[in-house]
Short mmCIF file of C-alpha atoms in Angstrom, two decimals:
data_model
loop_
_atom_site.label_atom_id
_atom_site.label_comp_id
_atom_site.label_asym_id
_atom_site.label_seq_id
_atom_site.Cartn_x
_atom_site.Cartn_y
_atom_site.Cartn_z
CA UNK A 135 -99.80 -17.23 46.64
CA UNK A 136 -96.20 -15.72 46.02
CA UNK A 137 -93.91 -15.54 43.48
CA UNK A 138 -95.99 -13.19 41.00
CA UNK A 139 -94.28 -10.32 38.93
CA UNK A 140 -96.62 -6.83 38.70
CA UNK A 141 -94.97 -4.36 36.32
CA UNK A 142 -94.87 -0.98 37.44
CA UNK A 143 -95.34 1.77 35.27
CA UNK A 144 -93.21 4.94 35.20
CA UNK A 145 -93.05 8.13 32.83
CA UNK A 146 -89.00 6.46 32.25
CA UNK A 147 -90.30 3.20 31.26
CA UNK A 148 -91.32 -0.48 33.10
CA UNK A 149 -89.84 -2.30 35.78
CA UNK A 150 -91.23 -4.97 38.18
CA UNK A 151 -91.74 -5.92 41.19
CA UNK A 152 -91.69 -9.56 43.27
CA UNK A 153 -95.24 -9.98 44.65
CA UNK A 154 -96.35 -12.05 47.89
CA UNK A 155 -99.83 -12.38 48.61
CA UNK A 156 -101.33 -13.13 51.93
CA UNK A 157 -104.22 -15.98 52.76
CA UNK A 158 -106.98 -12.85 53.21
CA UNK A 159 -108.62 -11.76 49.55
CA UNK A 160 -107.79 -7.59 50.95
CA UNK A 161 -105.32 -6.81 52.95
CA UNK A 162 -103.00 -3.87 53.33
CA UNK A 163 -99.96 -3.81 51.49
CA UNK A 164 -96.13 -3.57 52.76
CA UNK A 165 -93.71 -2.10 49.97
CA UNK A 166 -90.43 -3.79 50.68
CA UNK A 167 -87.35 -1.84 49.83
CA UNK A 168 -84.70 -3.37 49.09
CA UNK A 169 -80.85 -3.16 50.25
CA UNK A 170 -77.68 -2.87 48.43
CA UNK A 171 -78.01 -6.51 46.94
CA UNK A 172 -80.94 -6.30 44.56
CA UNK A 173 -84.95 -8.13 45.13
CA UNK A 174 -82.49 -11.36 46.44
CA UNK A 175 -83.68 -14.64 48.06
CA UNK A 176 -83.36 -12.11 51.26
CA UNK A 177 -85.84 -9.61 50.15
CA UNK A 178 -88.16 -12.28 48.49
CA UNK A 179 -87.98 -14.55 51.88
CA UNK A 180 -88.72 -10.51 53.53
CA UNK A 181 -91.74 -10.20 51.43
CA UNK A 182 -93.20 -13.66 52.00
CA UNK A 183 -92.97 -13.25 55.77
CA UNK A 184 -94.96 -10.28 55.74
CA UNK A 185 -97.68 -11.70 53.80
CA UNK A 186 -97.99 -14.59 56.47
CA UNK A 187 -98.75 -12.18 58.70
CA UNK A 188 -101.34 -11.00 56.92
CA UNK A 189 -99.95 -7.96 54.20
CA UNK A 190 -99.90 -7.80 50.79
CA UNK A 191 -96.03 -7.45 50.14
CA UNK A 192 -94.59 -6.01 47.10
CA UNK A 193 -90.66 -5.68 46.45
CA UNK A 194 -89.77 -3.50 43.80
CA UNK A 195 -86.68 -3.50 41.54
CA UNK A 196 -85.09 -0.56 42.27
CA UNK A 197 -81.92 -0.74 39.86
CA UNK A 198 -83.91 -1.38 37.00
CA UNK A 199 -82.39 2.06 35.72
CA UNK A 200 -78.78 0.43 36.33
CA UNK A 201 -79.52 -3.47 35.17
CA UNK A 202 -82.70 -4.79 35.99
CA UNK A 203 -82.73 -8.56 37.84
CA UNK A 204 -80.28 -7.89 39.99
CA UNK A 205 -79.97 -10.89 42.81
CA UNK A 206 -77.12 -11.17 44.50
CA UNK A 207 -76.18 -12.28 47.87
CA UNK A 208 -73.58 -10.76 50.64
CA UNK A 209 -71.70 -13.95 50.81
CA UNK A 210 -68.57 -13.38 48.14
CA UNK A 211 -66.17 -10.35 47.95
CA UNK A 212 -67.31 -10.16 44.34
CA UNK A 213 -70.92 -9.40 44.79
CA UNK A 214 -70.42 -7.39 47.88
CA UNK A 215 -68.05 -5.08 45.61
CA UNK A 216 -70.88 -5.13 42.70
CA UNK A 217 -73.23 -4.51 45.35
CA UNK A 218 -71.14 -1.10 46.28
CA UNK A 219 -71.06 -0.64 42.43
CA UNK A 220 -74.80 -0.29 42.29
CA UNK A 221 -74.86 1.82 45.55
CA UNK A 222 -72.62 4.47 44.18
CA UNK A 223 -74.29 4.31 40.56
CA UNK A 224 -78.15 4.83 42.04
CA UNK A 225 -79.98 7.90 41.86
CA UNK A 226 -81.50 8.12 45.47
CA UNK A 227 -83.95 11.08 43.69
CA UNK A 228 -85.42 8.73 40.73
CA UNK A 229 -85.30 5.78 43.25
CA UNK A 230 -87.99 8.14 45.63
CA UNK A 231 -90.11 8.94 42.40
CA UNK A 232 -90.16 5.19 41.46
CA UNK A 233 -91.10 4.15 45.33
CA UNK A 234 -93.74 6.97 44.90
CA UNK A 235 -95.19 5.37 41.41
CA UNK A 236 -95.13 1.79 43.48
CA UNK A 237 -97.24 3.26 46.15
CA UNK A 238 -99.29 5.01 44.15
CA UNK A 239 -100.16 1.73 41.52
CA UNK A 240 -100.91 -0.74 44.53
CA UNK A 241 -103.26 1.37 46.26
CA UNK A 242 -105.68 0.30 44.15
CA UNK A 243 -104.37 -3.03 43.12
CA UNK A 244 -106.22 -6.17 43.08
CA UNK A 245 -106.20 -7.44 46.76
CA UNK A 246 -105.41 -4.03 48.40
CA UNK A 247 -107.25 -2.70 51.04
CA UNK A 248 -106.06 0.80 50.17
CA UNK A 249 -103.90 1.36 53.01
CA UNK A 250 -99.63 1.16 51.94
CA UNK A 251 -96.91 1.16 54.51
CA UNK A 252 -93.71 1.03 53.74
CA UNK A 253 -90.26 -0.93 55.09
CA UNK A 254 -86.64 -0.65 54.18
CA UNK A 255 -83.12 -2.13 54.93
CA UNK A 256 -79.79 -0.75 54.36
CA UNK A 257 -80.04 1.47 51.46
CA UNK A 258 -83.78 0.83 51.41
CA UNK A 259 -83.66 2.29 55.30
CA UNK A 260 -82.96 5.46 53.91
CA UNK A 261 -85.58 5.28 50.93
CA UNK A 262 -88.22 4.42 53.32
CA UNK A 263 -87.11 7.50 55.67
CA UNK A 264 -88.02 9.66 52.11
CA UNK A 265 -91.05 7.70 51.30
CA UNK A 266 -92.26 8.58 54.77
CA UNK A 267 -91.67 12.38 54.04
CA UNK A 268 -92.02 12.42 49.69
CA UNK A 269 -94.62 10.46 48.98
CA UNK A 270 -98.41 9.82 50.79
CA UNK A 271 -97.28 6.27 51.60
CA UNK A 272 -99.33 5.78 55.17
CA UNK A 273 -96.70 4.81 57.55
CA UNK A 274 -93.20 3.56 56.94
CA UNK A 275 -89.99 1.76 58.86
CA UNK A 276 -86.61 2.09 58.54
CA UNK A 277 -83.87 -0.43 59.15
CA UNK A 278 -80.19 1.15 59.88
CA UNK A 279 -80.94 3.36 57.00
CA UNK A 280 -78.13 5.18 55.49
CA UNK A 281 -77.29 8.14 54.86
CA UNK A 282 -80.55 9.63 56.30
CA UNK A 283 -78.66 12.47 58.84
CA UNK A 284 -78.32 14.47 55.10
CA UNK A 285 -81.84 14.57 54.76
CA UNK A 286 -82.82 15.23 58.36
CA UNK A 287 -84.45 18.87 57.14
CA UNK A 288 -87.45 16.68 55.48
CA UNK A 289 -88.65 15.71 58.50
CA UNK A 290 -90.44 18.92 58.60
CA UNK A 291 -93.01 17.58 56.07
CA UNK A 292 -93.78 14.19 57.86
CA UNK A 293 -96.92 13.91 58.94
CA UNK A 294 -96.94 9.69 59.07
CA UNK A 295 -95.87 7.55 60.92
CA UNK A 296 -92.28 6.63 60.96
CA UNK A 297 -90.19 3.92 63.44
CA UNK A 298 -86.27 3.81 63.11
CA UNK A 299 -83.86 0.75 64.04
CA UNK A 300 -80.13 2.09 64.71
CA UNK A 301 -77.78 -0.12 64.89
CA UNK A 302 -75.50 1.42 68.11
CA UNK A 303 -72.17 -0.20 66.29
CA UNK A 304 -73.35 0.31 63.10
CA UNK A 305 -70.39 0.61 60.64
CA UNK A 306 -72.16 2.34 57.90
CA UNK A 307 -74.16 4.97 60.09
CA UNK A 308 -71.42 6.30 62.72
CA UNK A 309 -72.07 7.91 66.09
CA UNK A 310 -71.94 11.12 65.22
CA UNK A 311 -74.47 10.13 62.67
CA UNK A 312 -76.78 8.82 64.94
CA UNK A 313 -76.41 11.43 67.69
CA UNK A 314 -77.66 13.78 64.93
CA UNK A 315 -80.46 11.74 64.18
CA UNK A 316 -81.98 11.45 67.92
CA UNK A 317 -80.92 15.42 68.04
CA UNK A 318 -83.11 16.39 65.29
CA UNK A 319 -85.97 13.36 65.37
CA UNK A 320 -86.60 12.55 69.33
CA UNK A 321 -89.30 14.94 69.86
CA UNK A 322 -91.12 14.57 66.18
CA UNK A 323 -94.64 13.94 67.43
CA UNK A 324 -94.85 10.90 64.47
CA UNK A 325 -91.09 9.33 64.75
CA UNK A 326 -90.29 6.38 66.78
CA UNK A 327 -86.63 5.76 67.42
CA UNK A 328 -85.50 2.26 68.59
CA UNK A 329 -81.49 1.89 69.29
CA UNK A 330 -79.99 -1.89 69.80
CA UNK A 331 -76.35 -0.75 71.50
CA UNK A 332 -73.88 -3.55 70.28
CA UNK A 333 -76.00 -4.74 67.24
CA UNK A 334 -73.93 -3.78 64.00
CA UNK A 335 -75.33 -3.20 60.41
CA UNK A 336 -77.44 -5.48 59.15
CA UNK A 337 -78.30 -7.26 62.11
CA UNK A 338 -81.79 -8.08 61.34
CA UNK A 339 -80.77 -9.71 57.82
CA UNK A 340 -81.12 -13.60 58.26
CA UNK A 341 -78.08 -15.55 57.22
CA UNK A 342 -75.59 -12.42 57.07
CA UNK A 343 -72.33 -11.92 59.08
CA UNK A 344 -73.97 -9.69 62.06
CA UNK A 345 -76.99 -11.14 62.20
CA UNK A 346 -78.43 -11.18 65.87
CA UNK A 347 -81.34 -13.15 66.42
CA UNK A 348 -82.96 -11.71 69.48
CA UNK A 349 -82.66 -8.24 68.43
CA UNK A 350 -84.13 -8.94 64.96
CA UNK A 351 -87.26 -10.42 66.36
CA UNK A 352 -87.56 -7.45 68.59
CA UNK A 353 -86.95 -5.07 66.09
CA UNK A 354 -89.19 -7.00 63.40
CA UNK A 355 -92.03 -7.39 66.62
CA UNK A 356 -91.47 -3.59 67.08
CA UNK A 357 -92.27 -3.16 62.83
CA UNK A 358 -95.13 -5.80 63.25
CA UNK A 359 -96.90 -3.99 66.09
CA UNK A 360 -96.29 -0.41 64.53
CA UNK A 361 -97.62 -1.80 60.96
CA UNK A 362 -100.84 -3.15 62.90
CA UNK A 363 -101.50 0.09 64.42
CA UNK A 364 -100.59 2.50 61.43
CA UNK A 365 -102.29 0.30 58.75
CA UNK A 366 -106.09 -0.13 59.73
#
C-alpha cells in the first residue's frame, strides 16, 4: 500500500513523511531525501519504485521548518526560483538532525526489518553524504549531491557504506568540485564513486530537462545492487 502519512517526532516539533510500503509484511526501509522541490509527484513516484522492489520507502518533509507541504515541480521559472528560495533558506545542520530522528523512528516501525539505508538527489545528495557520516543510518547513496566537497573532512567518521553518482557536466557540482571529491574519497575503503561523463544535473530525475535514460537505469541498477548488498 502507498500513500500513508507517518509523523515524525522531533524535540522542534512534528512533521511528516510520504510512506510507500512494499508487498512483503518486513522489509528494510529506504529513507528518500528529497531535492530542491519539496516530497513532489517525483519523490513520491521515487518512493513507490523502491517499495516495488521490495523496501519500505519513507520520504520525509524536509522544509517543514520553512513551510511544510511543499510540492512543486521543475517545470515553471516560478517554482524553480521558489525552489532556490527554499535552498538558500534551509538549515543543512537541523535538516541532518531531522534525517537522524527519521532513521532513528523507522527502525523500529511497523513493517521494518531493522535495517535503514538511505538515498538522496540534488540537495538530498548531499544530506545523504551526512547521513552516511552523522547518523547510524546502515548504508546510504548519493545522487549529484551538492555541495558535499565542503564537508569532505567527515569522511573520516564513515564507517558505512556509501556509493556516489557525479554527474561529469554537472552544472551545480563543477570540475574542480569533483576532482576534489575523487582526491579525497577514491581510496575510502567504504565509498563507491560512479562518474557518467556528459550526463548533467539531474539526469536520473524522470521527466526533467537532462534527463538521460540509459544512465539513470545504470545509476539506479548501481543503487539497487548496492542497497541489496548493504541492507541484509
Amino acid at each position: 500500500m502507498s500513500g500513508e502519512r507517518l509523523t515524525i517526532k522531533t524535540p522542534d516539533g512534528d512533521f511528516t513523511a510520504y510512506v510507500a510500503r512494499p508487498a512483503a509484511q518486513t522489509a528494510p526501509v529506504i529513507v528518500v531525501i528529497q531535492e530542491i522541490f519539496g516530497v513532489n509527484q517525483v519523490m513520491r513516484d521515487l518512493a513507490d519504485s523502491y517499495a516495488a522492489q521490495g523496501y519500505l520507502a519513507i520520504c520525509p518533509d524536509l522544509f517543514w521548518r520553512i513551510q511544510p507541504g511543499i510540492d512543486i515541480t521543475d517545470q515553471s521559472e516560478a517554482e524553480w526560483k521558489r525552489a532556490f528560495e527554499l535552498f538558500n533558506a534551509f538549515d543543512v545542520e537541523t535538516g541532518v538532525q531531522d534525517i537522524a530522528a527519521v532513521v532513528a523512528q523507522v527502525r523500529d516501525m511497523a513493517g521494518s526489518n531493522g535495517k535503514v539505508g538511505a538515498v538522496g538527489y540534488c540537495l538530498g545528495g548531499l544530506l545523504a553524504f551526512l547521513t552516511a557520516t552523522r547518523t547510524d543510518a546502515d548504508a546510504a547513496v548519493s545522487y549529484y549531491g551538492v555541495g558535499i566537497e565542503k564537508y569532505l573532512a567527515e569522511s573520516e567518521k564513515l564507517n558505512r557504506p556509501l556509493m556516489l553518482h557525479i554527474a561529469g557536466q554537472d552544472g551545480f557540482v563543477p570540475r574542480e568540485a569533483q576532482a576534489l571529491i575523487h582526491q579525497e574519497l577514491d581510496n575510502h575503503t567504504q565509498i563507491q564513486i560512479h562518474d557518467y561523463p556528459g550526463r548533467d544535473h539531474a539526469f536520473a530525475r524522470q521527466g526533467g530537462e537532462h534527463f538521460d535514460g540509459p544512465d539513470a537505469a545504470l545509476a539506479n541498477q548501481r543503487s539497487l545492487d548496492f542497497f541489496k548488498g548493504a541492507l541484509v
